[in-house]
Coordinates of C-alpha atoms in Angstrom, one line a residue:
Chain A
X261 CA 0.0 0.0 0.0
X262 CA 1.3 3.4 -0.8
X263 CA 2.0 5.6 2.2
X264 CA -0.2 8.2 0.6
X265 CA -3.3 6.1 0.6
X266 CA -5.6 6.1 3.6
X267 CA -6.0 2.8 5.4
X268 CA -9.5 1.6 6.2
X269 CA -8.2 -0.8 8.8
X270 CA -9.9 -0.4 12.1
X271 CA -6.7 -1.1 13.8
X272 CA -3.3 -0.1 12.6
X273 CA 0.0 -1.0 14.1
X274 CA 3.1 1.0 13.3
X275 CA 3.8 2.5 9.9
X276 CA 1.4 1.7 7.2
X277 CA 3.6 0.1 4.6
X278 CA 7.2 -0.1 3.7
X279 CA 10.0 -1.4 5.8
X280 CA 12.7 1.1 6.8
X281 CA 15.2 1.4 4.1
X282 CA 12.9 1.6 1.1
X283 CA 12.7 4.7 -1.0
X284 CA 9.5 6.5 -1.7
X285 CA 8.8 8.8 -4.6
X286 CA 8.1 12.5 -4.2
X287 CA 4.6 13.4 -5.0
X288 CA 0.9 13.3 -4.1
X289 CA -0.8 15.0 -1.3
X290 CA -1.2 15.1 2.4
X291 CA -4.7 15.3 3.7
X292 CA -5.0 18.1 6.1
X293 CA -7.5 20.4 7.6
X294 CA -6.8 24.1 8.4
X295 CA -6.5 25.0 12.1
X296 CA -9.0 27.6 13.2
X297 CA -6.1 29.9 14.1
X298 CA -4.0 29.3 11.0
X299 CA -3.7 30.7 7.6
X300 CA -1.4 27.8 6.6
X301 CA -2.2 25.9 3.5
X302 CA -4.1 22.7 3.9
X303 CA -3.8 20.1 1.2
X304 CA -3.7 22.6 -1.6
X305 CA -1.3 23.4 -2.9
X306 CA 0.3 20.0 -2.8
X307 CA 2.6 19.9 0.2
X308 CA 5.3 18.1 -1.7
X309 CA 5.3 20.8 -4.3
X310 CA 5.4 23.4 -1.6
X311 CA 8.4 21.7 0.0
X312 CA 10.2 21.1 -3.3
X313 CA 12.8 23.9 -2.7
X314 CA 13.8 22.1 0.5
X315 CA 14.0 18.8 -1.2
X316 CA 16.1 20.3 -4.1
X317 CA 18.5 21.7 -1.5
X318 CA 18.8 18.3 0.2
X319 CA 19.5 16.6 -3.1
X320 CA 22.2 19.1 -4.1
X321 CA 23.8 19.2 -0.6
X322 CA 24.6 15.6 0.5
X323 CA 26.9 17.0 3.1
X324 CA 23.8 17.9 5.1
X325 CA 23.5 14.2 5.8
X326 CA 19.7 14.0 5.4
X327 CA 18.3 10.5 5.6
X328 CA 14.6 11.1 5.2
X329 CA 11.9 13.8 4.9
X330 CA 8.5 12.8 6.0
X331 CA 5.5 15.2 5.6
X332 CA 2.5 14.8 7.8
X333 CA -0.3 16.8 9.2
X334 CA -1.3 17.8 12.8
X335 CA -5.0 18.9 12.4
X336 CA -5.1 20.5 15.8
X337 CA -1.8 22.4 15.6
X338 CA -0.8 25.7 14.1
X339 CA 0.6 25.3 11.5
X340 CA -1.3 22.2 10.4
X341 CA 1.3 20.9 8.1
X342 CA 4.6 19.5 9.4
X343 CA 7.7 17.9 8.0
X344 CA 10.1 15.7 9.9
X345 CA 13.7 15.9 8.5
X346 CA 15.8 13.1 9.8
X347 CA 19.5 13.6 9.8
X348 CA 22.2 11.0 10.3
X349 CA 23.7 10.8 13.8
X350 CA 27.0 12.3 12.5
X351 CA 25.3 15.4 11.1
X352 CA 26.4 18.6 12.7
X353 CA 24.3 21.7 12.6
X354 CA 20.7 21.5 11.2
X355 CA 20.4 25.3 10.9
X356 CA 21.8 25.6 7.3
X357 CA 19.1 23.2 6.2
X358 CA 16.4 25.1 8.0
X359 CA 17.7 28.4 6.5
X360 CA 17.6 26.8 3.1
X361 CA 14.0 26.0 3.6
X362 CA 13.3 29.7 3.6
X363 CA 10.9 31.8 5.5
X364 CA 7.8 30.9 3.4
X365 CA 8.1 27.2 4.2
X366 CA 9.1 27.8 7.8
X367 CA 6.1 30.0 8.4
X368 CA 3.6 27.5 7.0
X369 CA 5.1 24.2 7.8
X370 CA 6.4 23.0 11.2
X371 CA 9.8 21.7 10.0
X372 CA 11.5 19.6 12.6
X373 CA 15.1 18.5 12.2
X374 CA 16.2 15.6 14.3
X375 CA 19.1 13.2 14.2
X376 CA 18.0 9.6 13.9
X377 CA 19.1 8.8 17.4
X378 CA 16.9 11.7 18.7
X379 CA 13.6 10.4 17.3
X380 CA 12.8 9.1 20.7
X381 CA 12.0 12.7 21.7
X382 CA 8.9 12.6 19.6
X383 CA 7.3 9.9 21.8
X384 CA 7.0 12.3 24.7
X385 CA 3.7 14.3 24.7
X386 CA 4.1 18.0 25.0
X387 CA 2.1 19.0 28.0
X388 CA 2.0 22.6 26.6
X389 CA 0.5 21.6 23.3
X390 CA -2.1 18.8 23.7
X391 CA -2.9 19.2 20.0
X392 CA 0.3 17.5 19.2
X393 CA -0.2 14.4 21.5
X394 CA -1.1 12.2 18.5
X395 CA 2.0 13.3 16.5
X396 CA 3.8 10.0 16.5
X397 CA 0.7 8.2 15.3
X398 CA 0.3 10.7 12.4
X399 CA 3.9 10.3 11.4
X400 CA 3.9 6.5 11.6
X401 CA 0.6 5.9 10.0
X402 CA -0.1 8.7 7.6
X403 CA 3.3 10.4 7.0
X404 CA 4.2 10.8 3.4
X405 CA 7.9 10.1 2.6
X406 CA 9.0 12.9 0.4
X407 CA 12.6 12.0 0.2
X408 CA 15.1 9.3 1.2
X409 CA 14.5 6.4 3.6
X410 CA 11.2 5.4 5.0
X411 CA 12.0 5.9 8.7
X412 CA 8.4 6.3 9.9
X413 CA 8.6 3.2 12.0
X414 CA 11.6 4.5 13.7
X415 CA 9.4 7.2 15.3
X416 CA 8.4 5.7 18.7
X417 CA 5.2 6.1 20.6
X418 CA 4.7 5.8 24.3
X419 CA 4.3 2.1 25.1
X420 CA 1.5 2.8 27.6
X421 CA -0.2 6.0 26.6
X422 CA -2.1 6.5 29.8
X423 CA -2.9 9.6 31.7
X424 CA -3.2 11.7 28.5
X425 CA -6.5 13.0 29.5
X426 CA -5.5 13.5 33.1
X427 CA -2.5 15.5 32.1
X428 CA -4.5 17.5 29.6
X429 CA -7.1 18.3 32.3
X430 CA -4.2 19.4 34.6
X431 CA -3.1 21.7 31.8
X432 CA -6.5 23.5 31.9
X433 CA -4.8 25.6 34.6
X434 CA -3.6 27.6 31.6
X435 CA -7.1 27.7 29.9
X436 CA -8.8 29.0 32.9
X437 CA -6.5 31.9 33.6
X438 CA -5.3 32.7 30.0
X439 CA -8.4 31.9 28.1
X440 CA -11.3 32.4 30.5
X441 CA -10.3 35.2 33.0
X442 CA -8.0 37.0 30.6
X443 CA -10.8 37.5 28.0
X444 CA -13.7 37.9 30.5
X445 CA -12.0 40.8 32.3
X446 CA -11.4 42.6 29.1
X447 CA -14.9 41.7 27.8
X448 CA -13.6 40.0 24.7
X449 CA -16.3 37.4 24.8
X450 CA -16.1 36.3 21.2
X451 CA -12.4 35.7 21.5
X452 CA -12.9 33.8 24.7
X453 CA -15.6 31.7 23.0
X454 CA -13.2 30.8 20.1
X455 CA -10.4 29.9 22.4
X456 CA -12.5 27.8 24.8
X457 CA -14.2 26.1 21.8
X458 CA -10.7 25.2 20.5
X459 CA -9.8 23.9 24.0
X460 CA -12.9 21.8 24.0
X461 CA -12.0 20.2 20.7
X462 CA -8.5 19.5 22.0
X463 CA -9.9 17.8 25.1
X464 CA -12.2 15.7 22.9
X465 CA -9.3 14.7 20.7
X466 CA -7.2 13.7 23.8
X467 CA -10.1 11.7 25.2
X468 CA -10.3 9.9 21.8
X469 CA -6.6 9.3 21.8
X470 CA -6.8 7.8 25.2
X471 CA -9.3 5.3 23.7
X472 CA -6.7 4.7 20.9
X473 CA -8.2 6.8 18.2
X474 CA -5.7 9.2 16.7
X475 CA -7.1 10.2 13.3
X476 CA -9.4 13.0 14.4
X477 CA -10.2 16.4 12.8
X478 CA -11.5 19.5 14.4
X479 CA -14.7 19.6 12.3
X480 CA -15.7 16.1 13.2
X481 CA -14.2 15.6 16.6
X482 CA -17.4 16.3 18.5
X483 CA -19.5 13.7 16.6
X484 CA -16.7 11.2 16.9
X485 CA -16.4 11.9 20.6
X486 CA -20.1 11.5 21.2
X487 CA -20.1 8.2 19.3
X488 CA -17.2 6.8 21.3
X489 CA -18.1 8.2 24.7
X490 CA -21.8 7.4 24.9
X491 CA -22.5 10.0 27.6
X492 CA -25.8 11.9 27.5
X493 CA -24.6 14.6 29.8
X494 CA -21.5 15.4 27.7
X495 CA -23.5 15.1 24.5
X496 CA -26.1 17.7 25.7
X497 CA -23.3 19.9 27.0
X498 CA -21.5 19.9 23.6
X499 CA -24.8 20.6 21.7
X500 CA -25.7 23.5 23.9
X501 CA -22.2 25.0 23.8
X502 CA -22.3 24.9 20.0
X503 CA -25.5 26.8 19.9
X504 CA -24.4 29.3 22.5
X505 CA -21.1 29.8 20.7
X506 CA -23.0 31.0 17.6
X507 CA -25.0 33.5 19.6
X508 CA -21.8 34.9 21.3
X509 CA -20.1 35.3 18.0
X510 CA -23.0 37.4 16.7
X511 CA -23.7 39.4 19.9
X512 CA -23.3 43.1 19.8
X513 CA -20.3 44.5 21.7
X514 CA -21.0 44.7 25.4
X515 CA -24.0 42.4 25.2
X516 CA -22.4 39.0 25.5
X517 CA -21.6 38.8 29.2
X518 CA -24.5 36.6 30.3
X519 CA -23.9 34.2 27.4
X520 CA -20.2 34.2 28.0
X521 CA -20.7 33.3 31.7
X522 CA -23.0 30.5 30.6
X523 CA -20.4 29.3 28.1
X524 CA -17.8 29.2 30.8
X525 CA -20.2 27.3 33.1
X526 CA -20.7 24.8 30.3
X527 CA -17.0 24.5 29.9
X528 CA -16.5 23.8 33.6
X529 CA -19.3 21.2 33.5
X530 CA -17.6 19.6 30.5
X531 CA -14.3 19.4 32.4
X532 CA -16.0 17.9 35.4
X533 CA -17.8 15.4 33.1
X534 CA -14.5 14.4 31.4
X535 CA -12.7 13.9 34.8
X536 CA -14.4 10.6 35.4
X537 CA -12.9 9.2 32.1
X538 CA -9.3 10.1 32.9
X539 CA -7.1 7.3 33.9
Chain B
X118 CA 4.5 41.9 29.1
X119 CA 6.8 44.5 30.5
X120 CA 5.8 48.1 31.4
X121 CA 9.1 49.4 32.6
X122 CA 7.1 51.9 34.7
X123 CA 8.4 53.2 38.0
X124 CA 7.4 50.6 40.6
X125 CA 8.8 48.9 43.5
X126 CA 8.3 45.7 45.5
X127 CA 5.8 47.3 47.8
X128 CA 3.5 47.9 44.8
X129 CA 3.4 44.2 44.2
X130 CA 2.6 43.4 47.9
X131 CA 0.0 46.1 47.9
X132 CA -1.9 44.6 45.0
X133 CA -1.6 41.1 46.5
X134 CA -3.3 42.5 49.6
X135 CA -6.0 44.1 47.4
X136 CA -6.5 40.8 45.6
X137 CA -7.1 39.0 48.9
X138 CA -9.5 41.7 50.0
X139 CA -11.4 41.5 46.7
X140 CA -11.8 37.8 47.0
X141 CA -12.6 37.8 50.8
X142 CA -16.4 37.8 50.3
X143 CA -16.0 34.3 48.7
X144 CA -14.5 32.7 51.8
X145 CA -17.5 30.3 52.0
X146 CA -16.6 28.7 48.6
X147 CA -12.8 29.4 48.3
X148 CA -10.9 26.5 49.9
X149 CA -7.5 28.1 49.5
X150 CA -5.6 30.8 47.8
X151 CA -2.0 30.0 47.2
X152 CA 0.5 32.6 46.1
X153 CA 3.7 31.5 44.4
X154 CA 6.4 32.9 42.1
X155 CA 8.6 35.9 42.5
X156 CA 6.5 37.8 45.0
X157 CA 7.0 35.0 47.5
X158 CA 10.6 34.4 46.7
X159 CA 11.4 38.1 46.9
X160 CA 12.8 38.1 43.4
X161 CA 10.4 40.6 42.0
X162 CA 11.8 42.8 39.2
X163 CA 9.6 45.9 39.6
X164 CA 8.0 46.8 36.3
X165 CA 9.0 43.5 34.7
X166 CA 7.7 40.7 37.0
X167 CA 4.1 39.7 36.4
X168 CA 1.2 40.0 38.8
X169 CA -0.2 37.5 39.7
X170 CA 1.1 33.9 40.2
X171 CA -1.7 32.6 42.4
X172 CA -4.0 29.7 42.5
X173 CA -7.6 29.9 43.8
X174 CA -8.9 26.5 44.8
X175 CA -12.7 26.4 44.9
X176 CA -15.1 24.1 46.8
X177 CA -16.7 21.5 44.5
X178 CA -20.1 23.0 45.5
X179 CA -19.3 25.9 43.1
X180 CA -19.9 23.5 40.2
X181 CA -23.2 22.4 41.6
X182 CA -24.9 25.7 41.4
X183 CA -24.8 28.0 38.4
X184 CA -25.6 31.0 40.5
X185 CA -22.8 30.4 42.9
X186 CA -20.4 29.9 40.0
X187 CA -21.5 33.2 38.5
X188 CA -20.9 34.9 41.8
X189 CA -17.4 33.4 42.0
X190 CA -16.7 34.4 38.4
X191 CA -17.9 37.9 39.0
X192 CA -15.5 38.4 41.9
X193 CA -12.6 36.8 40.0
X194 CA -13.2 39.0 37.0
X195 CA -13.4 42.1 39.2
X196 CA -10.1 41.1 40.8
X197 CA -8.5 40.8 37.4
X198 CA -9.8 44.2 36.4
X199 CA -8.3 45.7 39.5
X200 CA -5.0 44.0 39.1
X201 CA -4.8 44.9 35.4
X202 CA -5.5 48.5 36.2
X203 CA -2.4 48.6 38.5
X204 CA -0.2 49.4 35.6
X205 CA 2.0 46.4 36.6
X206 CA 2.6 43.6 34.1
X207 CA -0.3 41.3 34.6
X208 CA -1.7 37.9 33.8
X209 CA -4.7 36.5 35.5
X210 CA -4.4 34.0 38.4
X211 CA -5.4 30.4 38.0
X212 CA -8.5 28.8 39.5
X213 CA -9.6 25.2 39.8
X214 CA -11.8 22.9 41.9
X215 CA -10.3 21.3 44.9
X216 CA -11.7 17.8 44.5
X217 CA -12.0 15.3 47.3
X218 CA -8.8 13.7 46.0
X219 CA -7.0 17.0 46.0
X220 CA -5.9 19.2 43.1
X221 CA -3.6 18.0 40.3
X222 CA -1.5 20.5 38.4
X223 CA 1.1 20.4 35.6
X224 CA 4.4 19.1 36.8
X225 CA 6.2 22.4 36.2
X226 CA 3.9 24.1 38.8
X227 CA 4.0 21.4 41.5
X228 CA 6.9 22.3 43.7
X229 CA 6.4 26.0 43.2
X230 CA 2.9 25.6 44.5
X231 CA 3.6 23.3 47.3
X232 CA 7.1 24.0 48.9
X233 CA 6.7 26.3 51.9
X234 CA 9.7 28.3 50.8
X235 CA 8.3 28.9 47.4
X236 CA 4.6 29.4 48.1
X237 CA 2.4 31.1 50.7
X238 CA -1.2 30.6 51.7
X239 CA -3.0 33.9 51.3
X240 CA -6.4 32.7 52.4
X241 CA -8.4 29.6 53.4
X242 CA -6.8 26.4 54.5
X243 CA -3.3 25.2 53.8
X244 CA -4.1 22.5 51.3
X245 CA -0.6 22.4 49.7
X246 CA -0.1 18.8 50.8
X247 CA -3.1 17.9 48.7
X248 CA -1.6 19.3 45.5
X249 CA -0.2 16.6 43.1
X250 CA 0.6 16.1 39.5
X251 CA -0.5 13.3 37.0
X252 CA 2.9 13.7 35.3
X253 CA 4.9 12.1 38.1
X254 CA 7.2 10.3 35.6
X255 CA 7.8 13.6 33.8
X256 CA 6.8 12.3 30.3
X257 CA 4.8 15.3 29.5
X258 CA 7.2 18.0 30.8
X259 CA 10.0 16.2 29.0
X260 CA 7.8 16.3 25.9
X261 CA 7.4 20.1 26.4
X262 CA 11.2 20.5 26.8
X263 CA 12.0 18.6 23.6
X264 CA 9.2 20.4 21.7
X265 CA 10.6 23.7 22.9
X266 CA 13.9 22.7 21.4
X267 CA 12.3 21.9 18.0
X268 CA 10.2 25.1 18.1
X269 CA 13.3 27.2 18.9
X270 CA 15.1 25.7 16.0
X271 CA 12.3 26.7 13.6
X272 CA 11.7 30.1 15.1
X273 CA 15.3 31.0 15.1
X274 CA 15.6 29.9 11.5
X275 CA 12.5 32.0 10.6
X276 CA 14.0 35.1 12.3
X277 CA 17.4 34.5 10.7
X278 CA 15.8 34.0 7.3
X279 CA 13.6 37.0 7.5
X280 CA 14.5 39.7 4.9
X281 CA 14.2 42.8 7.1
X282 CA 16.6 41.8 9.8
X283 CA 17.4 45.1 11.3
X284 CA 13.8 45.9 11.9
X285 CA 13.4 42.6 13.7
X286 CA 15.7 43.5 16.6
X287 CA 12.8 43.8 19.0
X288 CA 11.3 40.6 17.8
X289 CA 14.6 38.8 18.2
X290 CA 15.1 40.1 21.7
X291 CA 11.6 39.1 22.7
X292 CA 12.2 35.6 21.4
X293 CA 15.4 35.4 23.4
X294 CA 13.7 36.6 26.5
X295 CA 10.9 34.0 26.1
X296 CA 13.5 31.3 25.6
X297 CA 15.6 32.2 28.7
X298 CA 12.4 32.5 30.7
X299 CA 11.2 29.0 30.1
X300 CA 13.8 26.7 28.6
X301 CA 16.4 26.5 31.4
X302 CA 13.6 25.8 33.9
X303 CA 12.2 23.1 31.6
X304 CA 15.7 21.6 31.2
X305 CA 15.9 21.3 35.0
X306 CA 12.6 19.6 35.2
X307 CA 13.5 17.3 32.3
X308 CA 16.5 16.3 34.6
X309 CA 14.0 15.6 37.4
X310 CA 15.0 18.7 39.3
X311 CA 12.6 21.5 40.1
X312 CA 14.2 25.0 40.0
X313 CA 12.5 28.3 40.4
X314 CA 12.9 30.5 37.3
X315 CA 15.4 32.7 39.1
X316 CA 17.5 29.7 40.0
X317 CA 17.2 27.7 36.8
X318 CA 20.5 28.8 35.3
X319 CA 22.6 27.9 38.3
X320 CA 20.7 24.6 38.7
X321 CA 21.1 23.5 35.2
X322 CA 24.8 24.5 35.3
X323 CA 25.1 22.1 38.3
X324 CA 23.2 19.3 36.6
X325 CA 25.0 19.7 33.3
X326 CA 28.4 21.2 33.9
X327 CA 29.1 21.1 30.1
X328 CA 26.6 23.9 29.7
X329 CA 28.0 27.5 29.3
X330 CA 26.3 29.1 32.3
X331 CA 28.0 32.4 31.7
X332 CA 26.4 32.6 28.3
X333 CA 23.0 31.8 29.8
X334 CA 23.4 34.6 32.3
X335 CA 24.1 37.0 29.5
X336 CA 20.8 36.0 27.9
X337 CA 19.1 36.4 31.3
X338 CA 20.5 39.9 31.7
X339 CA 19.4 41.3 28.4
X340 CA 15.7 40.8 29.4
X341 CA 15.6 44.4 30.5
X342 CA 17.2 45.9 27.4
X343 CA 14.9 47.3 24.7
X344 CA 15.8 46.1 21.2
X345 CA 17.0 49.6 20.0
X346 CA 19.8 49.7 22.5
X347 CA 21.6 46.9 20.8
X348 CA 24.2 47.6 18.2
X349 CA 23.3 46.6 14.6
X350 CA 23.9 42.9 14.2
X351 CA 24.0 42.2 17.9
X352 CA 20.5 40.7 18.3
X353 CA 21.3 38.3 15.4
X354 CA 24.5 37.3 17.0
X355 CA 22.8 36.7 20.3
X356 CA 20.1 34.7 18.4
X357 CA 22.8 32.5 16.9
X358 CA 24.2 31.9 20.4
X359 CA 20.7 31.0 21.7
X360 CA 20.2 28.6 18.9
X361 CA 23.6 26.9 19.7
X362 CA 22.8 26.8 23.4
X363 CA 19.3 25.4 22.6
X364 CA 21.0 22.4 20.9
X365 CA 23.7 22.0 23.6
X366 CA 21.0 22.0 26.3
X367 CA 19.0 19.3 24.6
X368 CA 22.1 17.1 24.2
X369 CA 23.2 17.9 27.8
X370 CA 19.8 16.9 29.3
X371 CA 19.9 13.6 27.4
X372 CA 23.4 12.9 28.6
X373 CA 22.3 13.9 32.1
X374 CA 19.5 11.4 32.0
X375 CA 21.9 8.7 30.9
X376 CA 24.3 9.6 33.7
X377 CA 21.5 9.5 36.2
X378 CA 20.5 6.0 35.1
X379 CA 17.2 7.1 33.7
X380 CA 17.9 6.3 30.1
X381 CA 17.1 2.6 30.1
X382 CA 13.9 3.3 32.0
X383 CA 12.9 5.9 29.4
X384 CA 13.7 3.5 26.5
X385 CA 11.5 0.9 28.1
X386 CA 8.7 3.4 28.0
X387 CA 8.7 4.0 24.3
X388 CA 7.7 1.5 21.7
X389 CA 9.0 1.1 18.2
X390 CA 7.0 -2.0 17.4
X391 CA 3.4 -1.6 16.2
X392 CA 1.1 -0.6 19.1
X393 CA -2.6 -1.2 19.3
X394 CA -4.1 2.0 18.1
X395 CA -7.5 2.2 16.6
X396 CA -7.8 4.3 13.5
X397 CA -11.3 5.6 13.1
X398 CA -12.2 6.3 9.5
X399 CA -15.0 8.7 10.4
X400 CA -14.7 12.1 8.9

């Protein structure tokens, strides 16, 4: 199976296809959805075309010791598109390579340069960016090898991915002060709604990841969450929050306070409802 | 955010007192207010340090009544308005529910919130012994450290590749300030050692002697310098140094984990073989 095709398997282990060491052609597209806070390109234009200047530089500069370039998407991150550039362990400074990528690529694609022996770093979830928790799964299972060796299976995952939701809930310390209080006290209710809505989608994606589901997108995460977590209280909460969010967005300036408070109340109830599912 | 306005340590204490007073009508539902950070340590840099590193822990009853919750929210919002009007650099305090099992926080906040020498109970009961973290094995905070390394690489490259470099002096200095504010402290945590921000450089220098602590201190000192006070080319030179230090720090932390005998344990925690992960096809 080509790494570019989607698998319909209900369970996938490791990389989709080739064994490490095989070469993959440049081409085809990465499915991606734009982040609500991003102006990054999604699947159009073709990411491999977009990254072509970087690939050309790699081909012309073997001294950079690049072994592989894998493009993938992180639907809950900003930017949505990412590229993992794997260098040999003897490679020195990755900066000339990043500079060669140029500002246009760097602004729109999260280019990560790691030596092969440093790939273990990707297994650890970044507590400050729960949207990236599923990154190893996206690389392993849906990464597109743009150049060089297929090293997707060399990207490890946590052996026991427990406590993802618990740690994400701990990190809501930052949502409560930075997203809620920060915007309520300045009466930026629509901004608060957008940020809290984003946090809700992240929490749902983490809850799904804890159940082993990694391929999740912002526009369908709520439906997916409600299907997997068959919880009437949370389902009603999500439905009401979605309706309320639309009203907050269209409220005249200075008129949104009561709705904003209700939205925060629903968020707190949502957090409380999720707590019982955290391991 | 830095205001650079004329302030002194007493202004910070005054606003902490005002905050406690504003919140005092909520004593029936506030279990505890814990102050932490520079005001407690006495390391406030007037005009630069932020108000207010505090955690308000609420009774679970707050989430059983919408009206009580709104009352609490009203007081907290008012407190934020008052603090932000102080003219001091400000970010809102945190709040959460103190569950029966206690309160769990991110690992980077745990010791700052709980150690008596780093925190202070402003109101309510002393519940610091009930504060825990779910990241006791530091997977998540290490993930943050390594992600910071990758993000710094990319941001540094983006700044270095930008066409209008001279006009980017302020942006570069801000990026350096942000890096020095967080990364050395995260590096300490990744080495399983908590350090307050003000002590992070000396702590990481002890943990990883190969790190150039003098260079880290230079980055720390430039926090108070506006971009325009640097000579042309200086911010870019400093950024290159930060980038190099960023790489050395990641390598040093990994070496430290190996020296501390944590490496094998970490390798056991990651899987290279296929793991059982469901792939929903729903779109």
